[in-house]
Short mmCIF file of C-alpha atoms in Angstrom, two decimals:
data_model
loop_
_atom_site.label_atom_id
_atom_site.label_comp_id
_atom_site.label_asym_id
_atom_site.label_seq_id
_atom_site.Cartn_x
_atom_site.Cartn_y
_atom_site.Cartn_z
CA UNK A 25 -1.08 2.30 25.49
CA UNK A 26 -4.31 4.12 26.87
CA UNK A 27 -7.44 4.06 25.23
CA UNK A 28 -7.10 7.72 24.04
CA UNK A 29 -4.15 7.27 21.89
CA UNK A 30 -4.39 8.75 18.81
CA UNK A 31 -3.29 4.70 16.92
CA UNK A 32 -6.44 3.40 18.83
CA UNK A 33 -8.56 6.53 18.50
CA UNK A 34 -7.72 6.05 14.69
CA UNK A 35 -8.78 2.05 14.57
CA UNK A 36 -12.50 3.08 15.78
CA UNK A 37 -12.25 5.66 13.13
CA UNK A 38 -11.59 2.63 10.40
CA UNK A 39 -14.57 0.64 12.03
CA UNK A 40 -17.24 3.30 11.97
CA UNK A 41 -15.98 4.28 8.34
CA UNK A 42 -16.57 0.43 7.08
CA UNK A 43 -19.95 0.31 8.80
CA UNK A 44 -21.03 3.54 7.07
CA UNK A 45 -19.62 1.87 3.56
CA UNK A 46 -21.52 -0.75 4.69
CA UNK A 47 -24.54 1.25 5.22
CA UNK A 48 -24.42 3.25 2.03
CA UNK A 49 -24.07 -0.39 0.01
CA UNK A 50 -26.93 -1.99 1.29
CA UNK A 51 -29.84 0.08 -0.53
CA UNK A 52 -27.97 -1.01 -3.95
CA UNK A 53 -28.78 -4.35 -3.30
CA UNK A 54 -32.51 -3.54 -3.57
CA UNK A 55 -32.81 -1.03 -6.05
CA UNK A 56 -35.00 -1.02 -8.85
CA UNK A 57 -34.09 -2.44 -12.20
CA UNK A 58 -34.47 1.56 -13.71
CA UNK A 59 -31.60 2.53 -11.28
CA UNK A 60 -29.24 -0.12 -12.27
CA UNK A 61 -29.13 1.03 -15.49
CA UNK A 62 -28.12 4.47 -14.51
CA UNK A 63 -25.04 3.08 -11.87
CA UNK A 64 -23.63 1.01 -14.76
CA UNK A 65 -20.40 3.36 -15.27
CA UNK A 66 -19.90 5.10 -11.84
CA UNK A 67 -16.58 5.89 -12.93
CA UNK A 68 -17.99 8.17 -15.76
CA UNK A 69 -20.55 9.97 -13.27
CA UNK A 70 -17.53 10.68 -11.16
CA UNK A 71 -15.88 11.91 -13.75
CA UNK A 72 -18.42 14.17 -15.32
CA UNK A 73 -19.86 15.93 -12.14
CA UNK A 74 -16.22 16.80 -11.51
CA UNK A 75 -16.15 19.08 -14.77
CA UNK A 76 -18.53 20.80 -13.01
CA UNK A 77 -17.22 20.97 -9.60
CA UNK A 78 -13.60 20.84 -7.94
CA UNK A 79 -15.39 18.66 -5.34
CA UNK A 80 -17.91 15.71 -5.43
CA UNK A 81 -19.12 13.70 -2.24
CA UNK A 82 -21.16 10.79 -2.03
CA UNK A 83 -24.58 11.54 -0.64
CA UNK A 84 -23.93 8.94 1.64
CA UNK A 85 -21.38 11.67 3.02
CA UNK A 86 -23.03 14.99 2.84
CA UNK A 87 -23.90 14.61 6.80
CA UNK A 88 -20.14 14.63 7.37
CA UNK A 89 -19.25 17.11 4.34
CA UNK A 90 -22.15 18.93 3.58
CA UNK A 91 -22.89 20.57 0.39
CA UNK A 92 -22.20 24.15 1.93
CA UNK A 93 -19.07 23.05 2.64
CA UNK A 94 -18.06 21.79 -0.49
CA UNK A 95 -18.68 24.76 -2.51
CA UNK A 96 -16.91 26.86 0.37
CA UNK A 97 -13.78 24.35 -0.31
CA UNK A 98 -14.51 23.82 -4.34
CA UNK A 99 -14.34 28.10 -4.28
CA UNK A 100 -10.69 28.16 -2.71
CA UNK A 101 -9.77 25.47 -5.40
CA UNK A 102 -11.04 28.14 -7.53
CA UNK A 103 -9.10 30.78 -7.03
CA UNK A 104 -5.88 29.32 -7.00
CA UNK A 105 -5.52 28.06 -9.80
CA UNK A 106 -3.98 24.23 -9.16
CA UNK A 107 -6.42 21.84 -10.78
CA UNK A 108 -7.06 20.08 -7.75
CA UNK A 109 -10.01 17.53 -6.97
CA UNK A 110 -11.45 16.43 -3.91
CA UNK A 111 -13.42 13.08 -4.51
CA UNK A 112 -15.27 10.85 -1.33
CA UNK A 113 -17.11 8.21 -2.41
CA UNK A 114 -17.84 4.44 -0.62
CA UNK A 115 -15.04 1.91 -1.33
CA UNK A 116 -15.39 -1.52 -1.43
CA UNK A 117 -14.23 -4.66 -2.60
CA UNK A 118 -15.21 -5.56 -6.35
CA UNK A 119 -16.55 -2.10 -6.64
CA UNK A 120 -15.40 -0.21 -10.14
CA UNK A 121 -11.69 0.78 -8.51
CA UNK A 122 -11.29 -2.15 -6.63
CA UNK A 123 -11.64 -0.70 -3.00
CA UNK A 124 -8.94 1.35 -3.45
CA UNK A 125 -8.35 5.07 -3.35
CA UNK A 126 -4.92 5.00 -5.84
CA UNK A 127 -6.95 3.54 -8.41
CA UNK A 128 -10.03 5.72 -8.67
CA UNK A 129 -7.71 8.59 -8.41
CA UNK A 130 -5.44 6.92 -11.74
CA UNK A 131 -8.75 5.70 -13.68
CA UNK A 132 -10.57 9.72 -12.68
CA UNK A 133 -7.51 11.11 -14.25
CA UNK A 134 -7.48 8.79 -17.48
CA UNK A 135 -11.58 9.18 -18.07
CA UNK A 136 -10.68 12.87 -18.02
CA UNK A 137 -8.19 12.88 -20.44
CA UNK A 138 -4.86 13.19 -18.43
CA UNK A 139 -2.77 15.70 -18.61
CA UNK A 140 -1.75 17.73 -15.19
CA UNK A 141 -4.15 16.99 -12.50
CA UNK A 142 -4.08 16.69 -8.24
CA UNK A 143 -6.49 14.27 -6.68
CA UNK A 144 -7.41 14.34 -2.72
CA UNK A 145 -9.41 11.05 -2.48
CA UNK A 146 -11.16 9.77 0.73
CA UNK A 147 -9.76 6.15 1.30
CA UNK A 148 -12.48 4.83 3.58
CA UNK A 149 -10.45 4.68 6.41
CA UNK A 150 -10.54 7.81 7.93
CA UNK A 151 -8.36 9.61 5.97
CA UNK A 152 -7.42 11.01 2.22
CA UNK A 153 -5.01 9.62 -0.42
CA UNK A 154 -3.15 12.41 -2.54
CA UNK A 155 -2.35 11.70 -5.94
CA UNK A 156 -0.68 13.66 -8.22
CA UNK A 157 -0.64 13.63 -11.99
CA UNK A 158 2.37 16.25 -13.32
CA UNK A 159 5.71 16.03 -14.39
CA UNK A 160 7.99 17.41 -11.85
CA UNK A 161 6.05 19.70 -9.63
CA UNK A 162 5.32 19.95 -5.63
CA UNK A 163 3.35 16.82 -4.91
CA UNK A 164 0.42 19.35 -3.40
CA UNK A 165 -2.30 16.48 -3.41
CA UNK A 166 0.31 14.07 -1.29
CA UNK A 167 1.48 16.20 0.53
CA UNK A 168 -1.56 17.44 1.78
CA UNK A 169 -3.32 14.03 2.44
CA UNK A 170 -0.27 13.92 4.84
CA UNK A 171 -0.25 16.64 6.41
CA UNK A 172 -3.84 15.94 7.19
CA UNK A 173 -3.51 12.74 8.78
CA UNK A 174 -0.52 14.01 10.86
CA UNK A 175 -2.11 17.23 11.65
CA UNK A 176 -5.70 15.94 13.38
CA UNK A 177 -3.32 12.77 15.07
CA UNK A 178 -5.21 10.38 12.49
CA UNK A 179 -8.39 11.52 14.45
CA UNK A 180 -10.04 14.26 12.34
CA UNK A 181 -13.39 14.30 10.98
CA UNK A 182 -14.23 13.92 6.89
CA UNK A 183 -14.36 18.08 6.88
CA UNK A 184 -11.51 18.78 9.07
CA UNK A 185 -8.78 16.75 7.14
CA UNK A 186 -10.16 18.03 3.83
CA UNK A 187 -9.52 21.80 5.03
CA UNK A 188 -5.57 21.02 6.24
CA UNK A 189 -5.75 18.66 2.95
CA UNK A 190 -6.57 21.55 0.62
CA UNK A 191 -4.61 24.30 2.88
CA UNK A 192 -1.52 22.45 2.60
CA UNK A 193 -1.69 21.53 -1.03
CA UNK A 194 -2.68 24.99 -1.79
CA UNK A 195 -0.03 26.11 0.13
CA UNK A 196 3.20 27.91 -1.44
CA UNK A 197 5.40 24.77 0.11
CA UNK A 198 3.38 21.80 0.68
CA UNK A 199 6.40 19.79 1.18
CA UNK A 200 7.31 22.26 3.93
CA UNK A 201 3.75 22.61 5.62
CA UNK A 202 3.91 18.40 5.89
CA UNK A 203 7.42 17.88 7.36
CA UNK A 204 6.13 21.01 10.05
CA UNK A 205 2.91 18.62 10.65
CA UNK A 206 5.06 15.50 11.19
CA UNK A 207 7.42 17.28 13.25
CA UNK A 208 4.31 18.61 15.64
CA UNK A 209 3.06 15.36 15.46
CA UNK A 210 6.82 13.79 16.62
CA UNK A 211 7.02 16.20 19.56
CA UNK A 212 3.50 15.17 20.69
CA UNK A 213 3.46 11.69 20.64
CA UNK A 214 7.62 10.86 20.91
CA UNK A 215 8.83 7.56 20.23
CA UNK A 216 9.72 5.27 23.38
CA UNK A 217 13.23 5.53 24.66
CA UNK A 218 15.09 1.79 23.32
CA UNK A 219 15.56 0.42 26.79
CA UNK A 220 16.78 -3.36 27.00
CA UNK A 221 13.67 -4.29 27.51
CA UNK A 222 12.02 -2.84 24.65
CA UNK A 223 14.69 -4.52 22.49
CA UNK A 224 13.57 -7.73 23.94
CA UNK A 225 10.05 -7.18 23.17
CA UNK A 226 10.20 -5.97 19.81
CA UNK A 227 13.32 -6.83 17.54
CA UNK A 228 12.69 -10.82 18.31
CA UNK A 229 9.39 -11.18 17.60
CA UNK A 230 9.00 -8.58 14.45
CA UNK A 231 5.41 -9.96 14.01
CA UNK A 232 3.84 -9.97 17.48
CA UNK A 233 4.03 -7.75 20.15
CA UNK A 234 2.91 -8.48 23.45
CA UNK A 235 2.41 -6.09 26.03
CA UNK A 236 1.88 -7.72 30.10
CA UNK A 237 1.63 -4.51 31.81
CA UNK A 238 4.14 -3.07 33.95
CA UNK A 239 3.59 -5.59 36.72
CA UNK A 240 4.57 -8.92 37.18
CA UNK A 241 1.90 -11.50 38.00
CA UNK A 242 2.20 -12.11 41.51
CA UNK A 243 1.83 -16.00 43.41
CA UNK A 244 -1.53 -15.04 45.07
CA UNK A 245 -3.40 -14.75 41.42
CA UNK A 246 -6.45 -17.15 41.40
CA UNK A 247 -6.38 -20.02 39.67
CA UNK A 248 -8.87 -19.05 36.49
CA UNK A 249 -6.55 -15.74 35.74
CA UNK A 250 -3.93 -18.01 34.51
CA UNK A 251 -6.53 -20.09 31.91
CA UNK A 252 -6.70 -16.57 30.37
CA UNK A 253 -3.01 -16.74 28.11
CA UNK A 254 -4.52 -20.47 27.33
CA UNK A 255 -7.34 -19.50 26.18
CA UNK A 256 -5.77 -16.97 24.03
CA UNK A 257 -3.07 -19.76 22.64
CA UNK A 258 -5.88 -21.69 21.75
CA UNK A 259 -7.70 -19.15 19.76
CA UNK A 260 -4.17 -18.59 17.64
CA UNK A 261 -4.62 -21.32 15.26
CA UNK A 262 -7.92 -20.26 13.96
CA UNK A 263 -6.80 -16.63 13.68
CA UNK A 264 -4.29 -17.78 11.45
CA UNK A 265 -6.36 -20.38 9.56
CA UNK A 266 -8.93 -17.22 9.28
CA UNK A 267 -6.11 -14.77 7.75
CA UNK A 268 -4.66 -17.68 5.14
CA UNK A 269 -8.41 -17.79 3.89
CA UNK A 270 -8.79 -14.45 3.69
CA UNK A 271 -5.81 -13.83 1.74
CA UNK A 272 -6.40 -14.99 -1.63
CA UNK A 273 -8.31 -11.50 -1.72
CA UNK A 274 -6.12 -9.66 -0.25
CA UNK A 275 -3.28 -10.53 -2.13
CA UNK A 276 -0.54 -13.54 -2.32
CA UNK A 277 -0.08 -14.85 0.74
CA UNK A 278 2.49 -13.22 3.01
CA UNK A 279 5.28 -14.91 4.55
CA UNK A 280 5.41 -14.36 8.58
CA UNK A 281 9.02 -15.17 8.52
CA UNK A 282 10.68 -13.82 12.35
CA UNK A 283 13.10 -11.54 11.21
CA UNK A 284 16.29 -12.77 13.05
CA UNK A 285 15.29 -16.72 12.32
CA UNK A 286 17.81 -18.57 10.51
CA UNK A 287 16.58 -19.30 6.96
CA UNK A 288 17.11 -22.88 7.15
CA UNK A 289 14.21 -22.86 9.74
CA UNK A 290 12.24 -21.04 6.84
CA UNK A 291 9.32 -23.43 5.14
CA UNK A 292 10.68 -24.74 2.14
CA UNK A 293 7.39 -26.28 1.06
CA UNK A 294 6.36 -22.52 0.41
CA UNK A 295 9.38 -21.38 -1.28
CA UNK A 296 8.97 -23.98 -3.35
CA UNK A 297 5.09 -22.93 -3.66
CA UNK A 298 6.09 -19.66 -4.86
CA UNK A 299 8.55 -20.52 -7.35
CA UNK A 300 5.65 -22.69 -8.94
CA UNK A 301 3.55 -20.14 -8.82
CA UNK A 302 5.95 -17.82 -10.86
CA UNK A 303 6.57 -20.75 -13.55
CA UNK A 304 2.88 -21.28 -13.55
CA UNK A 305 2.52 -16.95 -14.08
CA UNK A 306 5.44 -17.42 -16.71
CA UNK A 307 3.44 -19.21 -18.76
CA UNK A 308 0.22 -17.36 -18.37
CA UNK A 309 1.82 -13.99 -19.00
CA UNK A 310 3.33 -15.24 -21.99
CA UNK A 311 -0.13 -16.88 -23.27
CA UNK A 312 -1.84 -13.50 -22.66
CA UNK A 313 1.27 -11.26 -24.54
CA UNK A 314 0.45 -13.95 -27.69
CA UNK A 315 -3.02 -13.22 -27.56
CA UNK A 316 -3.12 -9.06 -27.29
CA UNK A 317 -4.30 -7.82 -30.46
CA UNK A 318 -2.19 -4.37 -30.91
CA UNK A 319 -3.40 -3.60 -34.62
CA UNK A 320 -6.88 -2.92 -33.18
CA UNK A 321 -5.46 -0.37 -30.61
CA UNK A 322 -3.84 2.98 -30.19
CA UNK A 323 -0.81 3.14 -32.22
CA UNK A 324 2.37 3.74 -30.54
CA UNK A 325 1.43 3.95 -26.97
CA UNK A 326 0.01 0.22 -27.54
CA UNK A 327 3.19 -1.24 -29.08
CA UNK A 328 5.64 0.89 -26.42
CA UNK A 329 3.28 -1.02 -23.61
CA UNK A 330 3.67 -4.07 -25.40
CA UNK A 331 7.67 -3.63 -25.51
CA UNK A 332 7.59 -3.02 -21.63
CA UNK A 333 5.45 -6.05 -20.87
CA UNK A 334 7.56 -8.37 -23.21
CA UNK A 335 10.51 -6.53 -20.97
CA UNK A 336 9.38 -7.37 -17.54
CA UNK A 337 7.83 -10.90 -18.59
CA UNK A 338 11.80 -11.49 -20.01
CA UNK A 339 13.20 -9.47 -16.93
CA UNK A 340 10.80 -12.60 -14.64
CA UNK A 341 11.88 -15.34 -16.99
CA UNK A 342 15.07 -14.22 -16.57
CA UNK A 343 15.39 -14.37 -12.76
CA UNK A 344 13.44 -17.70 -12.57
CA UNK A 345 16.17 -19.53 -14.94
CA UNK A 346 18.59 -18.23 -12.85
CA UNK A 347 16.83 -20.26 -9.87
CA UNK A 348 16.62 -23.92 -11.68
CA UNK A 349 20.21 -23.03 -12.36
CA UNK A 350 21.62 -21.86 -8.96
CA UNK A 351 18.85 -22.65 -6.25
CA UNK A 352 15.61 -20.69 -5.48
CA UNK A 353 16.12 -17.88 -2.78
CA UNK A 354 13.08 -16.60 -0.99
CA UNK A 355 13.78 -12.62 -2.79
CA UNK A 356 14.34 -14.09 -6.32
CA UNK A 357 10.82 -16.00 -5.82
CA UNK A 358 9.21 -13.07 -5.11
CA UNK A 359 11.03 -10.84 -7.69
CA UNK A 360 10.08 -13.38 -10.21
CA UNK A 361 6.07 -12.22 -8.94
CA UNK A 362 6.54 -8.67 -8.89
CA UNK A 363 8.03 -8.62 -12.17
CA UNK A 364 4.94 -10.81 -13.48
CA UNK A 365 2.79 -8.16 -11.78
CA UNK A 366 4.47 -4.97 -13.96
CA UNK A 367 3.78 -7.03 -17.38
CA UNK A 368 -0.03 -7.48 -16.28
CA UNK A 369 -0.01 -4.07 -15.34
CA UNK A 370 1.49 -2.86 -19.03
CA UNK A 371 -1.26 -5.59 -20.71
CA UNK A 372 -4.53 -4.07 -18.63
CA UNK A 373 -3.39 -0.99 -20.08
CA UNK A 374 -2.86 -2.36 -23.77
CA UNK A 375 -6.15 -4.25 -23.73
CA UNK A 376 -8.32 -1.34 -22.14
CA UNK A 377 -6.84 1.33 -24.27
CA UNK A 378 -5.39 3.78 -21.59
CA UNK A 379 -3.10 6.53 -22.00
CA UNK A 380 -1.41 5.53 -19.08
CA UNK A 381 -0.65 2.38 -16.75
CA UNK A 382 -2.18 2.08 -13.88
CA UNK A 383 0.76 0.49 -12.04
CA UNK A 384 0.26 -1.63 -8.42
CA UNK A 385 2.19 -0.53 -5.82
CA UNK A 386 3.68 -3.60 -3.49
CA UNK A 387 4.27 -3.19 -0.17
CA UNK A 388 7.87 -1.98 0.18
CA UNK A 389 8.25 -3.95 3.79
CA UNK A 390 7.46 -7.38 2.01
CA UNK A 391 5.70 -7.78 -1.41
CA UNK A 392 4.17 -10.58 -0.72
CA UNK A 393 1.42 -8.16 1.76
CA UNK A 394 -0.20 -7.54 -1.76
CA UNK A 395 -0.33 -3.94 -3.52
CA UNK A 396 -3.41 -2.64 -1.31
CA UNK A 397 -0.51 0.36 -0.54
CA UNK A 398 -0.36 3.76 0.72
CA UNK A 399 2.46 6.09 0.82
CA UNK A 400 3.87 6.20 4.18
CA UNK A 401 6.00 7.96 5.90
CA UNK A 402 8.97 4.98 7.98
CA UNK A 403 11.05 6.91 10.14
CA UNK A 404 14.18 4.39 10.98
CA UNK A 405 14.39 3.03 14.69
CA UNK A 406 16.58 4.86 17.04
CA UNK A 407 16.81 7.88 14.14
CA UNK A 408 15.76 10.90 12.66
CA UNK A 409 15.76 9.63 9.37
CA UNK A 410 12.31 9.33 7.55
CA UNK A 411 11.64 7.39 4.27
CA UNK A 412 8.16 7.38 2.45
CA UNK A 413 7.35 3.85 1.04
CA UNK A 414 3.75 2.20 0.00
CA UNK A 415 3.36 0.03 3.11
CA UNK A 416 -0.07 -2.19 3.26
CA UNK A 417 -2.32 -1.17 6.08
CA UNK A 418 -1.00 -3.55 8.53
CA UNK A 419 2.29 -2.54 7.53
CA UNK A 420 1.05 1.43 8.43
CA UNK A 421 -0.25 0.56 11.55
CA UNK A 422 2.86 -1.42 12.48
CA UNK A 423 5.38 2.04 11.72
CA UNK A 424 2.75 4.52 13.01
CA UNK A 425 3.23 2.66 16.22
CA UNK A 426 6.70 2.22 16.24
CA UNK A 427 6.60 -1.31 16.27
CA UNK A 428 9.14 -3.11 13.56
CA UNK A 429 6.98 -4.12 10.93
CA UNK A 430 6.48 -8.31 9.05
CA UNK A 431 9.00 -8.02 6.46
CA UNK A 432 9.96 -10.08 3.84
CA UNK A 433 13.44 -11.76 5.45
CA UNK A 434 16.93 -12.56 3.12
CA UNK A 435 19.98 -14.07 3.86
CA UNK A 436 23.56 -11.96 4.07
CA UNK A 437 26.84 -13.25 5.07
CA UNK A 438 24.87 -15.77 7.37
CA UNK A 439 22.27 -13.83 8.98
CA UNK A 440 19.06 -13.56 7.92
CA UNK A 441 17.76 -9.37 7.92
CA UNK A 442 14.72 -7.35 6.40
CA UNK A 443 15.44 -7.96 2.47
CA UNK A 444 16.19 -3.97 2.31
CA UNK A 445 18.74 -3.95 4.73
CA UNK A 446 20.97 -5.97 2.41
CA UNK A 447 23.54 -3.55 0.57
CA UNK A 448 22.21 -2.01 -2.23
CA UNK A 449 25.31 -3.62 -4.62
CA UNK A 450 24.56 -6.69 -3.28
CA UNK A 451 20.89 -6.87 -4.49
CA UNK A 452 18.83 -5.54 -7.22
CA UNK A 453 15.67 -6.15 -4.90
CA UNK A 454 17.32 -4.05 -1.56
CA UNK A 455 18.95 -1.06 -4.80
CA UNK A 456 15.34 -0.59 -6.26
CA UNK A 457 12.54 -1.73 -3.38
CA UNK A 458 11.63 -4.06 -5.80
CA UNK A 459 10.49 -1.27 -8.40
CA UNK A 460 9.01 1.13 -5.54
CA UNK A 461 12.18 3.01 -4.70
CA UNK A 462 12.98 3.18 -8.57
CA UNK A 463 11.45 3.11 -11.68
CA UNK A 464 14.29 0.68 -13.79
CA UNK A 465 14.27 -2.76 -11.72
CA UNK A 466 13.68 -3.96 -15.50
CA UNK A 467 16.45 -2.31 -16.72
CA UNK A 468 18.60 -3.45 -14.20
CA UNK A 469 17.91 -6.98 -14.51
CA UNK A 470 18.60 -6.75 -18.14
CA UNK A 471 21.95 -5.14 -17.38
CA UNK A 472 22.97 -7.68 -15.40
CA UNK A 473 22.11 -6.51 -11.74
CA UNK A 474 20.29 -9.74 -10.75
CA UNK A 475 23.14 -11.82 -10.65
CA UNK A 476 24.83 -10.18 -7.45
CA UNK A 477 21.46 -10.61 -5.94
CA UNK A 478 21.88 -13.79 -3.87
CA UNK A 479 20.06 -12.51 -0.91
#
């Protein structure tokens, strides 16, 4: 791949965005005691300056969206009519949303008081995530964000993607202007013909992909040009040392399973790890559902979120019985998790008194990558066919490349395949995308669904 392509163009766009994060963050770390009183609730400054403007940037982005700009933009909002926002701000870790565009967009929307609303958020990473807050409707904000990404090749500036953003979701047919953008962007950069030797490079080794050039090393190489691979071996253990530290931020650790090993070569130390972790979350939950106090909140909406916690926590309990009973499987340990994660999600919402949940989204390619998602579009290998899933950024990268992403493995009829791939009456986790496809994996345990699941 050449150093102009648009995936590689699009990785220095990530690392000059975090460095300007990074930039903007350190004068906080200095400021006077005066100004710390007046950053305690960012989210509520957010919130306010958009009641008086469609738009609000950062200062520490006017340079790249100046304020001319975004009154030009915030006047085109105007006149049409969709309450739409455009919001870029610095994310970071353990900043008031977490880092993490779908959240500021969800917690903007509930300080304002809910109801309809369209949200084009920068994410930090070059690019904007649409949310959209309506029942039924067009999906303008998501749409947009799309079609922005795919429209500037994942290289546009701040202003440029905010202009296709806004054009698209303003558009009669947002839907309509994406799939064009995506189709453009298909034509453009067209996916590589699946040669033998591309299935050799890729379908075996889902997690690594290693590229040697187009020639073959030839006998007259010196000596020191073969201690190169070695030297790359050797640095592979403390890459991988590095990224099992670095998870416990980023989310439970993922499981870097090949996809075509046989699951009896899978670590069963871990398995067995994560199966104690959901007994150890089983308990937890259940301590924190005894301890929520719904008399001293809102009414209905805190008992209904009470009912669906107690739901999921029973849907997990559930699933994990069914283990001790019949064995542990690898999808059932990490159902077990996910199903945790929905009752925590229904209990923030309880405790904090919001109209509305603020529910994680896991990644759909294998849960265990955490719920730092996106929507993104997967279009299937050797198809047409295009599905739009949360993937985490890895995850992104891996599709956007056309390279078969790390996904959470299951055994069918003796082979082990990606989790999904198993028939959908065959496993509640393949059916429902464990809860990102559909909105009633709870349900469906309750009915019953989770005892085909043997993948």
């Amino acid at each position: 791949m050449s150093a102009e392509s648009p995936p590689l163009r699009y990785a220095a766009r990530v690392l000059a965005a975090g460095a300007c994060t990074l930039l903007a963050l350190l004068p906080a770390t200095g400021a006077p005691a005066q100004e710390t009183g007046e950053r305690r609730n960012p989210v509520q400054a957010v919130a306010e300056a958009l009641d008086e403007s469609r738009v609000y940037v950062d200062p520490a982005y006017e340079s790249a969206f100046p304020v001319e700009e975004q009154e030009r933009v915030a006047g085109a909002v105007d006149a049409s009519g969709l309450d739409l926002h455009v919001v870029a701000v610095p994310l970071a870790e353990g900043d008031a949303w977490g880092g993490d565009a779908a959240t500021l967009a969800s917690v903007l929307h509930d300080r304002r008081g809910g109801g309809e609303g369209h949200y084009l958020v920068y994410d930090g990473l070059g690019g904007f995530h649409g949310a959209d807050f309506a029942s039924g409707g067009s999906g303008p904000a998501h749409y947009g964000a799309l079609a922005a990404s795919y429209g500037t090749e994942f290289d546009g500036s701040m202003l440029e993607q905010v202009d296709l953003a806004v054009e698209t979701a303003l558009s009669d047919d947002p839907r309509a202007a994406y799939d064009e953008a995506l189709r453009a962007y298909e034509e453009a950069h067209p996916a590589p013909e699946d040669t033998g030797a591309d299935q050799d490079a890729t379908e075996p080794q889902d997690a690594v992909v290693v590229s040697d050039g187009d020639t073959e090393p030839g006998p007259g190489l010196p000596v020191w040009l073969w201690a190169v691979p070695a030297l790359l071996l050797a640095l592979v253990p403390a890459v991988l040392l590095w990224r099992r530290r670095a998870a416990g931020t980023a989310g439970r650790r993922a499981v870097p399973v090949a996809q075509h090993a046989a699951f009896d070569n899978a670590d069963r130390a871990q398995l067995d790890s994560l199966v104690e972790q959901g007994e150890h979350d089983l308990i937890e939950v259940g301590e924190r559902l005894s301890r929520l106090d719904t008399e001293s909140t809102a009414g209905q909406r805190a008992h209904q979120g009470l009912r669906h916690a107690l739901d999921a926590r029973s849907a997990a309990a559930t699933v994990h019985d069914r283990m001790a009973e019949e064995g542990a499987t690898l999808p059932d340990a990490v159902g077990v998790l996910v199903l945790l994660d929905m009752a925590e999600d229904e209990i923030d919402a309880v405790s904090r008194g919001l109209r509305a949940v603020v529910r994680r989204r896991h990644c759909y390619a294998n849960p265990l990558h955490g719920t730092r998602t996106k929507v993104t579009p997967w279009r299937e290998f050797g198809g047409t066919r295009t599905i739009r899933v949360p993937l985490c950024d890895e995850c992104a990268r891996a599709v956007r490349d056309r390279v078969r992403p790390v996904v959470l493995p299951a055994e069918h009829e003796g082979e082990t395949v990606p989790y999904y791939e198993v028939p959908a009456e065959d496993s509640v986790w393949a059916a429902t995308g464990y809860g990102t496809l559909t909105d009633d994996l709870v349900q469906r345990i309750q009915r019953g669904a989770h005892r085909r699941s043997r993948s």
